[in-house]
Amino acid sequence: LMAALPELTAIKVKPLVWEFIQTPPSGEHCARSVLGGWFIVVGHQSVFVTGPCGFKATCENLDGAKAAAQAHHDALIRSAIVTQGEE
């Protein structure tokens, strides 16, 4: 997406803010935006992240899961932006 729209790289997207929620059995990390929520569950061997529009990913660690969620969030935001000349 970003290679096709280089002019959008100058647009900054507000980063997701993560919080830890105590839910059985181990809790989950959650971030919300106007688009919906992203949820991360740390498993024994993998980290699972879900988000709006059916987003699902399996990552090796928590930082990777947060990065995947942020990339998805940024792509959703940028996909709704109209650049000059596209109106």
PDB file of N, CA and C in Angstrom:
ATOM      1  N   LEU A   1       0.831  -1.199   0.000  1.00  0.00           N
ATOM      2  CA  LEU A   1       0.000   0.000   0.000  1.00  0.00           C
ATOM      3  C   LEU A   1       0.869   1.253   0.000  1.00  0.00           C
ATOM      4  N   MET A   2       1.896   1.282   0.847  1.00  0.00           N
ATOM      5  CA  MET A   2       2.703   2.487   0.961  1.00  0.00           C
ATOM      6  C   MET A   2       3.543   2.741  -0.283  1.00  0.00           C
ATOM      7  N   ALA A   3       3.966   1.699  -0.964  1.00  0.00           N
ATOM      8  CA  ALA A   3       4.744   1.897  -2.189  1.00  0.00           C
ATOM      9  C   ALA A   3       3.887   2.524  -3.270  1.00  0.00           C
ATOM     10  N   ALA A   4       2.608   2.181  -3.297  1.00  0.00           N
ATOM     11  CA  ALA A   4       1.698   2.718  -4.303  1.00  0.00           C
ATOM     12  C   ALA A   4       1.302   4.157  -4.000  1.00  0.00           C
ATOM     13  N   LEU A   5       1.397   4.560  -2.736  1.00  0.00           N
ATOM     14  CA  LEU A   5       0.970   5.898  -2.347  1.00  0.00           C
ATOM     15  C   LEU A   5       2.054   6.614  -1.549  1.00  0.00           C
ATOM     16  N   PRO A   6       3.180   6.950  -2.174  1.00  0.00           N
ATOM     17  CA  PRO A   6       4.285   7.554  -1.425  1.00  0.00           C
ATOM     18  C   PRO A   6       3.920   8.874  -0.771  1.00  0.00           C
ATOM     19  N   GLU A   7       2.964   9.614  -1.331  1.00  0.00           N
ATOM     20  CA  GLU A   7       2.592  10.898  -0.740  1.00  0.00           C
ATOM     21  C   GLU A   7       1.928  10.732   0.627  1.00  0.00           C
ATOM     22  N   LEU A   8       1.446   9.544   0.936  1.00  0.00           N
ATOM     23  CA  LEU A   8       0.805   9.320   2.231  1.00  0.00           C
ATOM     24  C   LEU A   8       1.807   9.041   3.342  1.00  0.00           C
ATOM     25  N   THR A   9       3.058   8.802   3.009  1.00  0.00           N
ATOM     26  CA  THR A   9       4.044   8.529   4.052  1.00  0.00           C
ATOM     27  C   THR A   9       4.287   9.752   4.925  1.00  0.00           C
ATOM     28  N   ALA A  10       3.978  10.939   4.424  1.00  0.00           N
ATOM     29  CA  ALA A  10       4.147  12.155   5.214  1.00  0.00           C
ATOM     30  C   ALA A  10       3.025  12.318   6.238  1.00  0.00           C
ATOM     31  N   ILE A  11       1.953  11.575   6.095  1.00  0.00           N
ATOM     32  CA  ILE A  11       0.830  11.650   7.027  1.00  0.00           C
ATOM     33  C   ILE A  11       1.123  10.756   8.220  1.00  0.00           C
ATOM     34  N   LYS A  12       1.100  11.333   9.415  1.00  0.00           N
ATOM     35  CA  LYS A  12       1.348  10.558  10.627  1.00  0.00           C
ATOM     36  C   LYS A  12       0.026  10.060  11.186  1.00  0.00           C
ATOM     37  N   VAL A  13       0.014   8.798  11.568  1.00  0.00           N
ATOM     38  CA  VAL A  13      -1.155   8.178  12.186  1.00  0.00           C
ATOM     39  C   VAL A  13      -0.873   8.048  13.671  1.00  0.00           C
ATOM     40  N   LYS A  14      -1.830   8.444  14.485  1.00  0.00           N
ATOM     41  CA  LYS A  14      -1.674   8.356  15.933  1.00  0.00           C
ATOM     42  C   LYS A  14      -1.425   6.907  16.330  1.00  0.00           C
ATOM     43  N   PRO A  15      -0.398   6.657  17.124  1.00  0.00           N
ATOM     44  CA  PRO A  15      -0.111   5.269  17.514  1.00  0.00           C
ATOM     45  C   PRO A  15      -1.160   4.710  18.464  1.00  0.00           C
ATOM     46  N   LEU A  16      -1.339   3.407  18.387  1.00  0.00           N
ATOM     47  CA  LEU A  16      -2.224   2.726  19.312  1.00  0.00           C
ATOM     48  C   LEU A  16      -1.641   2.807  20.727  1.00  0.00           C
ATOM     49  N   VAL A  17      -2.502   2.936  21.707  1.00  0.00           N
ATOM     50  CA  VAL A  17      -2.091   2.968  23.108  1.00  0.00           C
ATOM     51  C   VAL A  17      -2.548   1.658  23.734  1.00  0.00           C
ATOM     52  N   TRP A  18      -1.600   0.904  24.264  1.00  0.00           N
ATOM     53  CA  TRP A  18      -1.878  -0.434  24.788  1.00  0.00           C
ATOM     54  C   TRP A  18      -2.077  -0.412  26.299  1.00  0.00           C
ATOM     55  N   GLU A  19      -3.011  -1.241  26.748  1.00  0.00           N
ATOM     56  CA  GLU A  19      -3.208  -1.454  28.172  1.00  0.00           C
ATOM     57  C   GLU A  19      -3.367  -2.948  28.417  1.00  0.00           C
ATOM     58  N   PHE A  20      -3.014  -3.382  29.601  1.00  0.00           N
ATOM     59  CA  PHE A  20      -3.154  -4.789  29.953  1.00  0.00           C
ATOM     60  C   PHE A  20      -4.445  -4.958  30.742  1.00  0.00           C
ATOM     61  N   ILE A  21      -5.252  -5.928  30.337  1.00  0.00           N
ATOM     62  CA  ILE A  21      -6.523  -6.207  30.988  1.00  0.00           C
ATOM     63  C   ILE A  21      -6.448  -7.582  31.630  1.00  0.00           C
ATOM     64  N   GLN A  22      -6.754  -7.655  32.913  1.00  0.00           N
ATOM     65  CA  GLN A  22      -6.754  -8.929  33.631  1.00  0.00           C
ATOM     66  C   GLN A  22      -7.997  -9.728  33.256  1.00  0.00           C
ATOM     67  N   THR A  23      -7.834 -10.675  32.361  1.00  0.00           N
ATOM     68  CA  THR A  23      -8.913 -11.592  32.011  1.00  0.00           C
ATOM     69  C   THR A  23      -8.375 -13.005  32.145  1.00  0.00           C
ATOM     70  N   PRO A  24      -9.175 -13.939  32.640  1.00  0.00           N
ATOM     71  CA  PRO A  24      -8.694 -15.323  32.789  1.00  0.00           C
ATOM     72  C   PRO A  24      -8.400 -15.943  31.433  1.00  0.00           C
ATOM     73  N   PRO A  25      -7.442 -16.825  31.267  1.00  0.00           N
ATOM     74  CA  PRO A  25      -6.547 -17.284  32.338  1.00  0.00           C
ATOM     75  C   PRO A  25      -5.312 -16.413  32.509  1.00  0.00           C
ATOM     76  N   SER A  26      -4.857 -15.712  31.465  1.00  0.00           N
ATOM     77  CA  SER A  26      -3.578 -14.996  31.579  1.00  0.00           C
ATOM     78  C   SER A  26      -3.671 -13.504  31.308  1.00  0.00           C
ATOM     79  N   GLY A  27      -4.802 -13.022  30.875  1.00  0.00           N
ATOM     80  CA  GLY A  27      -4.943 -11.608  30.544  1.00  0.00           C
ATOM     81  C   GLY A  27      -4.669 -11.343  29.077  1.00  0.00           C
ATOM     82  N   GLU A  28      -4.934 -10.104  28.657  1.00  0.00           N
ATOM     83  CA  GLU A  28      -4.679  -9.731  27.274  1.00  0.00           C
ATOM     84  C   GLU A  28      -4.313  -8.259  27.199  1.00  0.00           C
ATOM     85  N   HIS A  29      -3.628  -7.917  26.141  1.00  0.00           N
ATOM     86  CA  HIS A  29      -3.281  -6.529  25.871  1.00  0.00           C
ATOM     87  C   HIS A  29      -4.322  -5.995  24.894  1.00  0.00           C
ATOM     88  N   CYS A  30      -4.757  -4.758  25.120  1.00  0.00           N
ATOM     89  CA  CYS A  30      -5.844  -4.186  24.321  1.00  0.00           C
ATOM     90  C   CYS A  30      -5.494  -2.759  23.916  1.00  0.00           C
ATOM     91  N   ALA A  31      -5.832  -2.410  22.678  1.00  0.00           N
ATOM     92  CA  ALA A  31      -5.707  -1.037  22.192  1.00  0.00           C
ATOM     93  C   ALA A  31      -6.967  -0.727  21.392  1.00  0.00           C
ATOM     94  N   ARG A  32      -7.480   0.472  21.544  1.00  0.00           N
ATOM     95  CA  ARG A  32      -8.703   0.871  20.840  1.00  0.00           C
ATOM     96  C   ARG A  32      -8.474   2.160  20.055  1.00  0.00           C
ATOM     97  N   SER A  33      -9.181   2.254  18.937  1.00  0.00           N
ATOM     98  CA  SER A  33      -9.181   3.493  18.158  1.00  0.00           C
ATOM     99  C   SER A  33     -10.597   3.664  17.603  1.00  0.00           C
ATOM    100  N   VAL A  34     -10.788   4.676  16.779  1.00  0.00           N
ATOM    101  CA  VAL A  34     -12.101   4.889  16.174  1.00  0.00           C
ATOM    102  C   VAL A  34     -12.487   3.732  15.250  1.00  0.00           C
ATOM    103  N   LEU A  35     -11.524   2.930  14.863  1.00  0.00           N
ATOM    104  CA  LEU A  35     -11.774   1.807  13.962  1.00  0.00           C
ATOM    105  C   LEU A  35     -12.211   0.541  14.694  1.00  0.00           C
ATOM    106  N   GLY A  36     -11.975   0.491  15.998  1.00  0.00           N
ATOM    107  CA  GLY A  36     -12.299  -0.698  16.777  1.00  0.00           C
ATOM    108  C   GLY A  36     -11.168  -1.046  17.718  1.00  0.00           C
ATOM    109  N   GLY A  37     -11.123  -2.314  18.131  1.00  0.00           N
ATOM    110  CA  GLY A  37     -10.121  -2.736  19.090  1.00  0.00           C
ATOM    111  C   GLY A  37      -9.202  -3.816  18.550  1.00  0.00           C
ATOM    112  N   TRP A  38      -7.968  -3.806  19.052  1.00  0.00           N
ATOM    113  CA  TRP A  38      -6.989  -4.853  18.770  1.00  0.00           C
ATOM    114  C   TRP A  38      -6.710  -5.545  20.091  1.00  0.00           C
ATOM    115  N   PHE A  39      -6.648  -6.870  20.046  1.00  0.00           N
ATOM    116  CA  PHE A  39      -6.461  -7.656  21.259  1.00  0.00           C
ATOM    117  C   PHE A  39      -5.318  -8.633  21.052  1.00  0.00           C
ATOM    118  N   ILE A  40      -4.432  -8.693  22.027  1.00  0.00           N
ATOM    119  CA  ILE A  40      -3.275  -9.581  21.970  1.00  0.00           C
ATOM    120  C   ILE A  40      -3.322 -10.541  23.147  1.00  0.00           C
ATOM    121  N   VAL A  41      -3.181 -11.821  22.848  1.00  0.00           N
ATOM    122  CA  VAL A  41      -3.108 -12.860  23.870  1.00  0.00           C
ATOM    123  C   VAL A  41      -1.759 -13.557  23.713  1.00  0.00           C
ATOM    124  N   VAL A  42      -1.020 -13.622  24.804  1.00  0.00           N
ATOM    125  CA  VAL A  42       0.282 -14.276  24.801  1.00  0.00           C
ATOM    126  C   VAL A  42       0.083 -15.746  25.151  1.00  0.00           C
ATOM    127  N   GLY A  43       0.417 -16.621  24.192  1.00  0.00           N
ATOM    128  CA  GLY A  43       0.309 -18.057  24.410  1.00  0.00           C
ATOM    129  C   GLY A  43       1.640 -18.632  24.869  1.00  0.00           C
ATOM    130  N   HIS A  44       1.703 -19.948  24.995  1.00  0.00           N
ATOM    131  CA  HIS A  44       2.926 -20.603  25.446  1.00  0.00           C
ATOM    132  C   HIS A  44       4.047 -20.506  24.418  1.00  0.00           C
ATOM    133  N   GLN A  45       3.709 -20.595  23.123  1.00  0.00           N
ATOM    134  CA  GLN A  45       4.748 -20.572  22.087  1.00  0.00           C
ATOM    135  C   GLN A  45       4.567 -19.450  21.078  1.00  0.00           C
ATOM    136  N   SER A  46       3.398 -18.830  21.063  1.00  0.00           N
ATOM    137  CA  SER A  46       3.117 -17.775  20.088  1.00  0.00           C
ATOM    138  C   SER A  46       2.295 -16.670  20.741  1.00  0.00           C
ATOM    139  N   VAL A  47       2.219 -15.554  20.049  1.00  0.00           N
ATOM    140  CA  VAL A  47       1.418 -14.424  20.485  1.00  0.00           C
ATOM    141  C   VAL A  47       0.380 -14.178  19.401  1.00  0.00           C
ATOM    142  N   PHE A  48      -0.878 -14.095  19.795  1.00  0.00           N
ATOM    143  CA  PHE A  48      -1.982 -13.972  18.850  1.00  0.00           C
ATOM    144  C   PHE A  48      -2.593 -12.580  18.947  1.00  0.00           C
ATOM    145  N   VAL A  49      -2.828 -11.967  17.792  1.00  0.00           N
ATOM    146  CA  VAL A  49      -3.435 -10.641  17.752  1.00  0.00           C
ATOM    147  C   VAL A  49      -4.626 -10.667  16.808  1.00  0.00           C
ATOM    148  N   THR A  50      -5.716 -10.029  17.236  1.00  0.00           N
ATOM    149  CA  THR A  50      -6.903  -9.879  16.393  1.00  0.00           C
ATOM    150  C   THR A  50      -7.289  -8.405  16.372  1.00  0.00           C
ATOM    151  N   GLY A  51      -7.995  -8.022  15.320  1.00  0.00           N
ATOM    152  CA  GLY A  51      -8.410  -6.630  15.202  1.00  0.00           C
ATOM    153  C   GLY A  51      -9.589  -6.477  14.264  1.00  0.00           C
ATOM    154  N   PRO A  52      -9.967  -5.240  13.963  1.00  0.00           N
ATOM    155  CA  PRO A  52     -11.105  -4.959  13.091  1.00  0.00           C
ATOM    156  C   PRO A  52     -10.927  -5.547  11.693  1.00  0.00           C
ATOM    157  N   CYS A  53     -12.037  -5.697  11.001  1.00  0.00           N
ATOM    158  CA  CYS A  53     -12.051  -6.173   9.612  1.00  0.00           C
ATOM    159  C   CYS A  53     -11.476  -7.581   9.479  1.00  0.00           C
ATOM    160  N   GLY A  54     -11.629  -8.389  10.526  1.00  0.00           N
ATOM    161  CA  GLY A  54     -11.172  -9.773  10.473  1.00  0.00           C
ATOM    162  C   GLY A  54      -9.674  -9.963  10.594  1.00  0.00           C
ATOM    163  N   PHE A  55      -8.954  -8.944  11.043  1.00  0.00           N
ATOM    164  CA  PHE A  55      -7.501  -9.045  11.157  1.00  0.00           C
ATOM    165  C   PHE A  55      -7.101 -10.090  12.201  1.00  0.00           C
ATOM    166  N   LYS A  56      -6.202 -10.990  11.808  1.00  0.00           N
ATOM    167  CA  LYS A  56      -5.641 -11.998  12.700  1.00  0.00           C
ATOM    168  C   LYS A  56      -4.182 -12.211  12.327  1.00  0.00           C
ATOM    169  N   ALA A  57      -3.338 -12.347  13.339  1.00  0.00           N
ATOM    170  CA  ALA A  57      -1.929 -12.628  13.092  1.00  0.00           C
ATOM    171  C   ALA A  57      -1.362 -13.431  14.253  1.00  0.00           C
ATOM    172  N   THR A  58      -0.381 -14.233  13.939  1.00  0.00           N
ATOM    173  CA  THR A  58       0.372 -14.973  14.945  1.00  0.00           C
ATOM    174  C   THR A  58       1.801 -14.477  14.882  1.00  0.00           C
ATOM    175  N   CYS A  59       2.332 -14.078  16.017  1.00  0.00           N
ATOM    176  CA  CYS A  59       3.670 -13.487  16.062  1.00  0.00           C
ATOM    177  C   CYS A  59       4.537 -14.246  17.062  1.00  0.00           C
ATOM    178  N   GLU A  60       5.835 -13.982  16.993  1.00  0.00           N
ATOM    179  CA  GLU A  60       6.776 -14.646  17.890  1.00  0.00           C
ATOM    180  C   GLU A  60       6.824 -14.014  19.266  1.00  0.00           C
ATOM    181  N   ASN A  61       6.515 -12.703  19.347  1.00  0.00           N
ATOM    182  CA  ASN A  61       6.599 -12.036  20.641  1.00  0.00           C
ATOM    183  C   ASN A  61       5.613 -10.868  20.709  1.00  0.00           C
ATOM    184  N   LEU A  62       5.508 -10.284  21.889  1.00  0.00           N
ATOM    185  CA  LEU A  62       4.568  -9.202  22.124  1.00  0.00           C
ATOM    186  C   LEU A  62       4.875  -7.980  21.270  1.00  0.00           C
ATOM    187  N   ASP A  63       6.145  -7.619  21.153  1.00  0.00           N
ATOM    188  CA  ASP A  63       6.505  -6.459  20.331  1.00  0.00           C
ATOM    189  C   ASP A  63       6.126  -6.666  18.874  1.00  0.00           C
ATOM    190  N   GLY A  64       6.313  -7.877  18.361  1.00  0.00           N
ATOM    191  CA  GLY A  64       5.926  -8.186  16.986  1.00  0.00           C
ATOM    192  C   GLY A  64       4.425  -8.089  16.787  1.00  0.00           C
ATOM    193  N   ALA A  65       3.665  -8.535  17.781  1.00  0.00           N
ATOM    194  CA  ALA A  65       2.205  -8.459  17.694  1.00  0.00           C
ATOM    195  C   ALA A  65       1.726  -7.012  17.717  1.00  0.00           C
ATOM    196  N   LYS A  66       2.336  -6.198  18.570  1.00  0.00           N
ATOM    197  CA  LYS A  66       1.968  -4.773  18.618  1.00  0.00           C
ATOM    198  C   LYS A  66       2.326  -4.080  17.311  1.00  0.00           C
ATOM    199  N   ALA A  67       3.466  -4.432  16.731  1.00  0.00           N
ATOM    200  CA  ALA A  67       3.870  -3.843  15.452  1.00  0.00           C
ATOM    201  C   ALA A  67       2.918  -4.255  14.333  1.00  0.00           C
ATOM    202  N   ALA A  68       2.480  -5.511  14.333  1.00  0.00           N
ATOM    203  CA  ALA A  68       1.530  -5.982  13.317  1.00  0.00           C
ATOM    204  C   ALA A  68       0.200  -5.251  13.450  1.00  0.00           C
ATOM    205  N   ALA A  69      -0.254  -5.080  14.684  1.00  0.00           N
ATOM    206  CA  ALA A  69      -1.515  -4.357  14.910  1.00  0.00           C
ATOM    207  C   ALA A  69      -1.387  -2.905  14.474  1.00  0.00           C
ATOM    208  N   GLN A  70      -0.266  -2.262  14.785  1.00  0.00           N
ATOM    209  CA  GLN A  70      -0.070  -0.866  14.396  1.00  0.00           C
ATOM    210  C   GLN A  70      -0.031  -0.722  12.876  1.00  0.00           C
ATOM    211  N   ALA A  71       0.635  -1.648  12.204  1.00  0.00           N
ATOM    212  CA  ALA A  71       0.698  -1.601  10.737  1.00  0.00           C
ATOM    213  C   ALA A  71      -0.691  -1.756  10.129  1.00  0.00           C
ATOM    214  N   HIS A  72      -1.493  -2.646  10.693  1.00  0.00           N
ATOM    215  CA  HIS A  72      -2.873  -2.833  10.213  1.00  0.00           C
ATOM    216  C   HIS A  72      -3.688  -1.563  10.448  1.00  0.00           C
ATOM    217  N   HIS A  73      -3.573  -0.993  11.633  1.00  0.00           N
ATOM    218  CA  HIS A  73      -4.274   0.247  11.976  1.00  0.00           C
ATOM    219  C   HIS A  73      -3.895   1.362  11.009  1.00  0.00           C
ATOM    220  N   ASP A  74      -2.579   1.538  10.776  1.00  0.00           N
ATOM    221  CA  ASP A  74      -2.114   2.587   9.869  1.00  0.00           C
ATOM    222  C   ASP A  74      -2.650   2.379   8.451  1.00  0.00           C
ATOM    223  N   ALA A  75      -2.637   1.145   7.978  1.00  0.00           N
ATOM    224  CA  ALA A  75      -3.120   0.845   6.626  1.00  0.00           C
ATOM    225  C   ALA A  75      -4.608   1.150   6.497  1.00  0.00           C
ATOM    226  N   LEU A  76      -5.392   0.830   7.526  1.00  0.00           N
ATOM    227  CA  LEU A  76      -6.823   1.141   7.484  1.00  0.00           C
ATOM    228  C   LEU A  76      -7.057   2.645   7.427  1.00  0.00           C
ATOM    229  N   ILE A  77      -6.340   3.391   8.245  1.00  0.00           N
ATOM    230  CA  ILE A  77      -6.487   4.852   8.256  1.00  0.00           C
ATOM    231  C   ILE A  77      -6.096   5.435   6.897  1.00  0.00           C
ATOM    232  N   ARG A  78      -4.939   5.047   6.395  1.00  0.00           N
ATOM    233  CA  ARG A  78      -4.450   5.607   5.127  1.00  0.00           C
ATOM    234  C   ARG A  78      -5.329   5.216   3.937  1.00  0.00           C
ATOM    235  N   SER A  79      -5.985   4.074   4.012  1.00  0.00           N
ATOM    236  CA  SER A  79      -6.835   3.648   2.897  1.00  0.00           C
ATOM    237  C   SER A  79      -8.056   4.542   2.731  1.00  0.00           C
ATOM    238  N   ALA A  80      -8.399   5.302   3.776  1.00  0.00           N
ATOM    239  CA  ALA A  80      -9.575   6.173   3.719  1.00  0.00           C
ATOM    240  C   ALA A  80      -9.227   7.607   3.360  1.00  0.00           C
ATOM    241  N   ILE A  81      -7.946   7.901   3.161  1.00  0.00           N
ATOM    242  CA  ILE A  81      -7.522   9.267   2.867  1.00  0.00           C
ATOM    243  C   ILE A  81      -7.493   9.494   1.368  1.00  0.00           C
ATOM    244  N   VAL A  82      -8.057  10.598   0.968  1.00  0.00           N
ATOM    245  CA  VAL A  82      -8.059  10.983  -0.450  1.00  0.00           C
ATOM    246  C   VAL A  82      -6.982  12.040  -0.633  1.00  0.00           C
ATOM    247  N   THR A  83      -6.099  11.810  -1.585  1.00  0.00           N
ATOM    248  CA  THR A  83      -5.061  12.798  -1.866  1.00  0.00           C
ATOM    249  C   THR A  83      -5.555  13.781  -2.905  1.00  0.00           C
ATOM    250  N   GLN A  84      -4.859  14.901  -3.001  1.00  0.00           N
ATOM    251  CA  GLN A  84      -5.252  15.933  -3.952  1.00  0.00           C
ATOM    252  C   GLN A  84      -5.227  15.343  -5.363  1.00  0.00           C
ATOM    253  N   GLY A  85      -6.281  15.567  -6.112  1.00  0.00           N
ATOM    254  CA  GLY A  85      -6.398  15.045  -7.467  1.00  0.00           C
ATOM    255  C   GLY A  85      -7.221  13.764  -7.537  1.00  0.00           C
ATOM    256  N   GLU A  86      -7.491  13.140  -6.392  1.00  0.00           N
ATOM    257  CA  GLU A  86      -8.294  11.923  -6.357  1.00  0.00           C
ATOM    258  C   GLU A  86      -9.776  12.191  -6.072  1.00  0.00           C
ATOM    259  N   GLU A  87     -10.103  13.442  -5.713  1.00  0.00           N
ATOM    260  CA  GLU A  87     -11.470  13.757  -5.310  1.00  0.00           C
ATOM    261  C   GLU A  87     -12.481  13.320  -6.288  1.00  0.00           C
TER     262      GLU A  87
END
